[in-house]
Coordinates of C-alpha atoms and ligand atoms in Angstrom, one line a residue:
X100 CA -29.1 129.4 113.2
X101 CA -26.6 130.5 116.2
X102 CA -24.1 127.9 117.3
X103 CA -23.8 127.8 120.9
X104 CA -24.7 125.4 124.3
X105 CA -28.3 126.0 125.8
X106 CA -27.1 124.2 128.9
X107 CA -30.6 124.7 130.9
X108 CA -32.7 123.7 128.0
X109 CA -36.2 123.3 129.0
X110 CA -35.4 123.4 132.5
X111 CA -37.5 125.5 134.9
X112 CA -36.0 128.0 137.1
X113 CA -36.8 126.2 140.0
X114 CA -35.5 123.2 138.6
X115 CA -32.2 125.1 138.3
X116 CA -32.3 126.5 141.9
X117 CA -32.7 123.0 142.8
X118 CA -29.3 121.7 140.8
X119 CA -27.3 124.7 142.4
X120 CA -28.4 123.7 146.2
X121 CA -27.6 120.2 145.1
X122 CA -24.1 120.8 143.7
X123 CA -23.1 123.0 146.7
X124 CA -24.0 120.4 148.9
X125 CA -21.8 117.7 147.1
X126 CA -19.2 119.9 146.9
X127 CA -19.4 121.2 150.4
X128 CA -19.0 117.1 151.7
X129 CA -16.3 116.4 149.2
X130 CA -14.0 119.8 150.8
X131 CA -14.9 118.3 153.8
X132 CA -14.0 114.6 152.9
X133 CA -10.9 116.1 151.6
X134 CA -9.8 117.8 154.7
X135 CA -10.7 115.0 157.1
X136 CA -8.4 112.8 155.6
X137 CA -5.8 115.8 154.9
X138 CA -6.1 116.3 158.6
X139 CA -5.7 113.0 159.3
X140 CA -2.6 112.6 157.1
X141 CA -0.9 115.8 159.4
X142 CA -1.2 114.2 162.1
X143 CA 1.5 111.6 161.2
X144 CA 5.2 113.1 162.0
X145 CA 5.7 116.5 159.6
X146 CA 7.8 115.5 156.9
X147 CA 9.4 118.2 154.8
X148 CA 8.2 117.7 151.1
X149 CA 11.4 118.3 149.2
X150 CA 11.2 120.5 146.3
X151 CA 13.8 118.8 144.3
X152 CA 11.9 115.4 144.8
X153 CA 8.8 117.2 143.3
X154 CA 11.2 118.2 140.5
X155 CA 12.5 114.6 140.2
X156 CA 8.9 113.2 140.4
X157 CA 7.5 115.6 137.7
X158 CA 9.2 112.5 135.1
X159 CA 7.9 109.6 137.0
X160 CA 4.2 111.5 137.0
X161 CA 4.0 111.9 133.3
X162 CA 5.5 108.6 132.9
X163 CA 3.0 106.5 135.9
X164 CA 0.0 108.9 135.7
X165 CA 0.0 110.3 132.1
X166 CA 1.3 107.3 129.8
X167 CA 0.5 104.9 132.7
X168 CA 3.5 102.3 132.0
X169 CA 3.1 100.8 135.0
X170 CA -0.4 100.0 134.8
X171 CA -0.2 99.0 130.7
X172 CA 1.9 95.4 131.6
X173 CA -1.2 94.4 132.2
X174 CA -2.2 94.3 128.6
X175 CA -6.3 94.2 128.6
X176 CA -6.8 95.8 132.2
X177 CA -4.5 98.4 131.0
X178 CA -6.2 99.5 128.3
X179 CA -9.4 99.7 130.0
X180 CA -7.4 102.0 132.8
X181 CA -6.8 104.3 129.8
X182 CA -10.0 104.7 128.7
X183 CA -11.7 105.4 131.6
X184 CA -8.9 107.5 132.8
X185 CA -8.7 109.8 129.8
X186 CA -12.5 110.1 129.0
X187 CA -12.6 110.9 132.8
X188 CA -10.6 113.8 132.6
X189 CA -11.6 114.9 129.4
X190 CA -15.7 115.2 130.6
X191 CA -14.2 116.5 133.6
X192 CA -12.8 119.4 131.8
X193 CA -15.8 119.7 129.8
X194 CA -17.7 120.2 132.9
X195 CA -15.3 123.0 134.0
X196 CA -15.9 124.7 130.9
X197 CA -19.8 124.4 131.2
X198 CA -19.3 126.1 134.3
X199 CA -16.9 129.0 133.2
X200 CA -19.1 129.4 130.3
X201 CA -22.8 129.3 132.4
X202 CA -21.8 130.6 135.6
X203 CA -19.2 133.0 134.9
X204 CA -20.6 134.2 131.9
X205 CA -17.7 133.7 129.7
X206 CA -18.8 132.7 126.3
X207 CA -16.8 129.9 125.6
X208 CA -18.7 127.4 124.0
X209 CA -19.4 129.0 121.0
X210 CA -19.4 128.5 117.4
X211 CA -16.4 126.5 116.1
X212 CA -14.9 125.6 119.2
X213 CA -18.1 124.3 120.8
X214 CA -18.8 122.2 117.8
X215 CA -15.0 120.4 118.2
X216 CA -16.1 120.8 122.2
X217 CA -18.8 118.2 121.3
X218 CA -17.3 116.1 119.2
X219 CA -14.7 115.4 121.2
X220 CA -16.3 115.2 124.4
X221 CA -19.1 112.6 122.7
X222 CA -15.4 110.3 121.6
X223 CA -14.4 110.3 125.1
X224 CA -17.6 109.4 126.7
X225 CA -17.9 106.7 124.4
X226 CA -14.2 105.6 125.4
X227 CA -15.4 106.2 129.0
X228 CA -18.1 103.7 128.7
X229 CA -16.2 101.0 126.9
X230 CA -13.2 100.8 129.4
X231 CA -16.0 100.5 132.5
X232 CA -17.9 97.6 130.5
X233 CA -14.5 96.3 130.0
X234 CA -13.7 96.5 134.2
X235 CA -16.9 94.9 134.7
X236 CA -16.2 92.2 132.5
X237 CA -12.9 91.3 133.7
X238 CA -14.0 91.9 137.3
X239 CA -17.4 90.1 137.0
X240 CA -15.7 87.1 134.5
X241 CA -12.9 87.0 137.5
X242 CA -10.8 87.2 134.5
X243 CA -7.8 88.7 136.7
X244 CA -8.2 87.1 140.1
X245 CA -6.0 90.0 141.9
X246 CA -8.9 92.2 141.3
X247 CA -11.1 92.6 144.5
X248 CA -14.6 91.6 144.2
X249 CA -16.6 93.3 146.9
X250 CA -20.3 94.7 146.5
X251 CA -18.8 98.4 146.6
X252 CA -16.3 97.4 143.7
X253 CA -19.2 96.8 141.3
X254 CA -21.3 99.5 142.7
X255 CA -18.5 102.1 142.0
X256 CA -18.1 101.0 138.2
X257 CA -21.9 100.5 137.8
X258 CA -22.5 104.1 139.1
X259 CA -19.9 105.4 137.0
X260 CA -21.7 103.8 133.9
X261 CA -24.9 105.2 134.6
X262 CA -23.7 108.7 135.0
X263 CA -22.3 108.4 130.9
X264 CA -25.1 106.8 129.7
X265 CA -27.7 109.7 131.3
X266 CA -25.4 112.3 129.9
X267 CA -26.2 110.8 126.4
X268 CA -29.6 110.2 127.1
X269 CA -30.1 113.7 128.2
X270 CA -28.5 114.8 125.1
X271 CA -30.4 112.4 122.5
X272 CA -33.4 114.2 123.8
X273 CA -32.1 117.5 123.6
X274 CA -31.3 117.0 119.8
X275 CA -33.9 115.0 119.2
X276 CA -36.3 118.0 120.1
X277 CA -34.6 121.0 119.3
X278 CA -33.6 119.6 115.9
X279 CA -30.6 121.6 115.9
X280 CA -28.6 121.6 112.1
X281 CA -25.2 120.9 113.8
X282 CA -26.5 117.9 115.7
X283 CA -24.3 115.6 113.9
X284 CA -21.3 116.8 115.8
X285 CA -22.4 114.8 118.7
X286 CA -22.1 111.8 116.6
X287 CA -23.7 109.6 119.9
X288 CA -26.3 111.9 120.9
X289 CA -27.4 112.7 117.6
X290 CA -27.8 108.7 116.8
X291 CA -29.9 108.6 120.0
X292 CA -31.9 111.4 118.8
X293 CA -33.0 109.6 115.7
X294 CA -34.0 106.8 117.9
X295 CA -35.9 109.0 120.6
X296 CA -38.0 110.6 117.4
X297 CA -40.5 108.5 118.1
X298 CA -40.0 107.3 121.7
X299 CA -42.8 107.8 124.7
X300 CA -40.3 107.6 127.3
X301 CA -37.4 109.4 125.9
X302 CA -38.6 113.1 125.1
X303 CA -39.2 116.8 125.8
X304 CA -41.5 116.2 128.6
X305 CA -39.2 113.7 130.5
X306 CA -35.9 115.6 130.0
X307 CA -36.2 117.0 133.3
X308 CA -36.4 113.5 135.0
X309 CA -33.3 112.0 133.3
X310 CA -31.2 115.5 133.6
X311 CA -32.0 115.6 136.8
X312 CA -31.6 111.7 137.7
X313 CA -28.2 111.9 135.5
X314 CA -27.2 115.5 138.0
X315 CA -28.1 113.5 141.1
X316 CA -26.1 111.1 140.4
X317 CA -23.0 113.3 139.3
X318 CA -23.5 115.2 142.6
X319 CA -23.7 111.2 144.6
X320 CA -20.1 110.6 142.8
X321 CA -18.7 113.9 144.0
X322 CA -19.9 113.6 147.5
X323 CA -18.9 110.2 148.3
X324 CA -15.1 110.0 146.5
X325 CA -13.4 111.4 149.4
X326 CA -14.7 108.5 151.7
X327 CA -14.1 106.0 149.1
X328 CA -11.3 104.2 147.3
X329 CA -12.3 106.5 144.2
X330 CA -9.9 109.2 146.4
X331 CA -6.8 107.5 144.7
X332 CA -8.3 109.8 141.7
X333 CA -6.6 113.0 143.7
X334 CA -4.5 111.1 145.9
X335 CA -2.7 109.1 143.4
X336 CA -1.3 112.1 141.3
X337 CA -0.4 113.9 144.8
X338 CA 1.2 110.9 145.9
X339 CA 3.3 110.5 142.9
X340 CA 4.6 114.6 143.1
X341 CA 5.3 114.5 146.6
X342 CA 6.6 111.4 148.0
X343 CA 10.1 110.8 146.9
X344 CA 10.8 108.0 144.9
X345 CA 12.7 105.2 146.0
X346 CA 13.9 102.4 143.6
X347 CA 14.1 99.1 145.3
X348 CA 17.0 98.3 148.0
X349 CA 16.9 102.1 148.7
X350 CA 16.1 101.7 152.3
X351 CA 15.5 105.2 153.9
X352 CA 15.9 105.1 157.6
X353 CA 15.7 108.7 158.5
X354 CA 13.3 111.4 156.9
X355 CA 13.9 115.2 156.9
X356 CA 11.2 116.5 159.0
X357 CA 9.9 120.3 158.3
X358 CA 11.4 121.7 161.6
X359 CA 14.5 120.9 160.0
X360 CA 15.4 118.0 162.2
X361 CA 16.0 114.2 161.1
X362 CA 13.8 111.6 162.2
X363 CA 14.2 107.8 162.2
X364 CA 11.5 106.0 160.9
X365 CA 10.1 104.1 163.9
X366 CA 6.7 103.0 163.6
X367 CA 4.7 101.4 166.7
X368 CA 1.6 103.6 166.5
X369 CA -0.2 104.8 163.4
X370 CA 0.9 108.3 164.3
X371 CA 4.6 107.6 164.0
X372 CA 4.0 107.4 160.2
X373 CA 5.0 110.7 158.6
X374 CA 2.1 112.8 156.7
X375 CA 3.7 111.6 153.6
X376 CA 3.8 107.8 154.3
X377 CA -0.5 108.0 155.3
X378 CA -0.9 110.0 152.4
X379 CA 0.7 107.4 150.4
X380 CA -1.8 104.8 151.7
X381 CA -4.8 106.9 150.5
X382 CA -3.1 106.5 146.8
X383 CA -4.0 102.7 146.8
X384 CA -6.4 101.7 144.1
X385 CA -6.6 97.8 145.7
X386 CA -5.3 96.6 142.7
X387 CA -3.5 93.7 143.9
X388 CA -0.5 94.1 141.5
X389 CA 1.6 93.9 144.7
X390 CA 0.0 90.7 146.0
X391 CA 0.6 89.2 142.4
X392 CA 4.3 89.7 142.5
X393 CA 4.8 89.3 146.3
X394 CA 7.0 85.7 147.1
X395 CA 5.5 85.7 150.3
X396 CA 1.8 86.0 149.3
X397 CA 2.4 83.8 146.3
X398 CA 4.0 81.2 148.9
X399 CA 0.9 81.1 151.0
X400 CA 2.1 83.3 153.8
X401 CA 0.0 85.5 155.7
X402 CA 1.6 88.6 154.0
X403 CA -0.5 90.5 151.5
X404 CA 1.4 93.7 150.8
X405 CA -2.3 95.3 149.6
X406 CA -3.8 94.3 152.8
X407 CA -0.7 96.4 154.7
X408 CA -1.3 99.2 152.8
X409 CA -5.1 99.0 153.3
X410 CA -4.8 98.3 157.4
X411 CA -2.7 101.4 157.7
X412 CA -5.2 103.3 156.0
X413 CA -8.7 102.1 157.4
X414 CA -6.8 102.5 160.5
X415 CA -6.2 106.1 160.2
X416 CA -8.8 107.7 162.3
X417 CA -6.8 106.8 165.9
X418 CA -3.4 106.8 166.9
X419 CA -3.9 102.7 167.7
X420 CA -0.7 100.4 168.2
X421 CA 0.1 98.6 164.8
X422 CA 0.2 95.4 166.5
X423 CA -4.1 95.7 167.2
X424 CA -4.5 95.6 163.1
X425 CA -0.8 94.2 161.7
X426 CA 0.7 91.2 162.9
X427 CA 4.2 90.7 163.7
X428 CA 4.2 87.6 161.3
X429 CA 3.2 89.8 158.7
X430 CA 5.8 91.9 158.8
X431 CA 8.2 89.1 159.1
X432 CA 7.6 87.5 156.7
X433 CA 8.3 90.3 153.9
X434 CA 12.0 89.6 152.5
X435 CA 12.2 93.4 151.2
X436 CA 12.9 92.0 147.6
X437 CA 11.1 95.5 146.5
X438 CA 8.5 93.5 144.0
X439 CA 6.0 95.2 145.3
X440 CA 7.1 99.0 145.0
X441 CA 8.3 97.9 141.3
X442 CA 4.8 96.6 140.7
X443 CA 2.8 99.5 142.2
X444 CA 1.3 102.1 140.0
X445 CA 1.0 104.7 142.1
X446 CA 4.4 104.7 143.9
X447 CA 3.6 103.3 147.3
X448 CA 6.8 102.1 148.7
X449 CA 5.7 99.0 150.9
X450 CA 9.3 98.3 151.9
X451 CA 9.2 101.5 153.6
X452 CA 6.1 100.9 155.4
X453 CA 6.9 97.8 156.2
X454 CA 10.5 98.1 157.4
X455 CA 9.1 101.4 159.8
X456 CA 7.0 99.1 161.5
X457 CA 8.9 96.3 162.4
X458 CA 11.7 99.4 163.5
X459 CA 9.2 100.6 165.8
X460 CA 6.5 97.8 166.8
X461 CA 9.1 94.7 166.6
X462 CA 12.4 95.0 167.9
X463 CA 11.5 92.7 170.8
X464 CA 9.7 90.4 168.4
X465 CA 11.8 89.9 165.7
X466 CA 15.1 89.0 167.6
X467 CA 14.9 85.5 169.8
X468 CA 16.1 87.7 173.4
X469 CA 19.0 85.7 173.4
X470 CA 20.5 86.4 169.9
X471 CA 19.9 90.0 170.8
X472 CA 22.2 89.3 174.1
X473 CA 24.9 87.9 171.7
X474 CA 25.2 90.4 169.4
X475 CA 25.9 92.9 172.5
X476 CA 28.6 90.8 173.4
X477 CA 30.2 90.3 170.7
X478 CA 29.9 94.1 170.0
X479 CA 31.7 94.7 173.4
X480 CA 34.0 91.5 174.6
X481 CA 34.6 89.9 170.3
X482 CA 32.8 87.1 172.3
X483 CA 29.4 86.2 172.0
X484 CA 29.2 84.1 175.2
X485 CA 29.8 87.2 177.5
X486 CA 33.0 85.7 178.8
X487 CA 36.7 87.4 178.2
X488 CA 37.9 87.4 174.6
X489 CA 40.3 85.2 175.5
X490 CA 37.7 82.5 176.4
X491 CA 36.4 82.8 173.3
X492 CA 37.6 79.6 171.7
X493 CA 36.6 77.7 175.1
X494 CA 33.3 76.3 173.5
X495 CA 34.9 74.3 171.1
X496 CA 37.6 72.5 173.9
X497 CA 37.1 68.7 173.1
X498 CA 34.6 68.8 170.2
X499 CA 37.9 68.3 167.6
X500 CA 37.3 70.7 165.2
X501 CA 39.8 72.0 162.9
X502 CA 40.8 75.8 163.4
X503 CA 41.8 77.5 160.6
X504 CA 44.9 79.3 161.8
X505 CA 46.5 75.5 162.4
X506 CA 46.7 74.4 159.3
X507 CA 49.0 74.4 156.4
X508 CA 46.6 75.6 153.7
X509 CA 43.7 77.2 155.6
X510 CA 42.0 77.9 152.0
X511 CA 42.4 74.4 151.1
X512 CA 40.5 73.4 154.4
X513 CA 38.0 75.6 154.3
Ligands
SF4_107 S1 9.1 93.5 149.5 FE1 8.0 92.4 150.6 S2 5.9 93.0 150.8 FE2 7.5 93.5 149.0 S3 6.9 91.8 147.4 FE3 8.7 91.6 148.6 S4 8.4 90.2 150.1 FE4 6.4 91.1 149.8
SF4_108 S1 -0.4 99.5 147.0 FE1 0.0 99.7 144.8 S2 -0.2 97.6 143.8 FE2 -0.9 97.4 145.9 S3 -2.7 97.2 145.5 FE3 -2.4 99.4 146.1 S4 -2.0 101.0 144.0 FE4 -2.2 98.4 143.7

């Protein structure tokens, strides 16, 4: 028996046409969604992508995206994330190979390679499903308070899970009908094929329904990705590679712009952010790790770094004033401690975003106007009262305040 993949087993040519039309539509929707966000990033100030940063970032990319070291700090969700991410990547590569084999007529999926391919995809598919089930359990059981529990958060996980299960069902039916002697190379599909032998629901006649349902759900997933938080699958790696990684305490005040100039990071309206800052907000996975370590947030203040990032992301459609969606209080409450930056698995720099907004949106609200005046007086006359320098001690007259220079041992007096 020849060993090769029969991608369209038991699928009529009409159904194949429907498949390709739907595939084309989902890819167009994906590309449109990607382009839409790309256009919005570029409405920001055009920061220059420094290739030396990209070179430095390759190490961080390996550390944070491939080894997922930051995600692993929280053990249980970290393991689940690894299973889902690695499973997804392998299944994605597997789909690309099918595409090359079937549509470019380059025969890759044959012989021994095809058997190993089936085995690897089956095992990583199981890892993918276990990871998703774990995520659903952690979220549903509220085992991590930092995780959001909206309807959409569950819907994405369930959609991915159903797509994964649908793939196994289609495989199980195919193997139970074709009875190829290498079926055991797909262990999960093989076990299902044995269970399906006597089934009336999972058989050759219903294969089209299961196969098409699986395909349509996968196309829906592709189409909605750039419009949902799943977009981080693409933007997080981009951000990790392109954004200059700054350690805590490194407060960058200026950016090198594409036109060769330096620009102060002052943000009063949304498009005052640079394109890389806007891109970084699209990388947010909404994991809440930043909130979980933020001292302001933990002490019950309004500031939640995740909200700051999400509000910028969700208000990117038009050049609205920052004050219309982020309050002065939130910005003032940040202590610039950097805990959020250290915790963020996708290298979002919250301090950079917050300080840029403080500089641009709040200079008048951060300082009491009298304090600003005092600073100017101090700079000009070395007297905060705005009087000549020689009168700067007059305010203390009659108050019996000791003056250090008049004492014999100023250090002791102090
Ligand atoms: S830098 Fe600001 S936002 Fe980030 S953890 Fe510290 S206080 Fe919170
Ligand atoms: S900003 Fe980073 S740490 Fe915070 S929720 Fe988004 S991805 Fe998670």
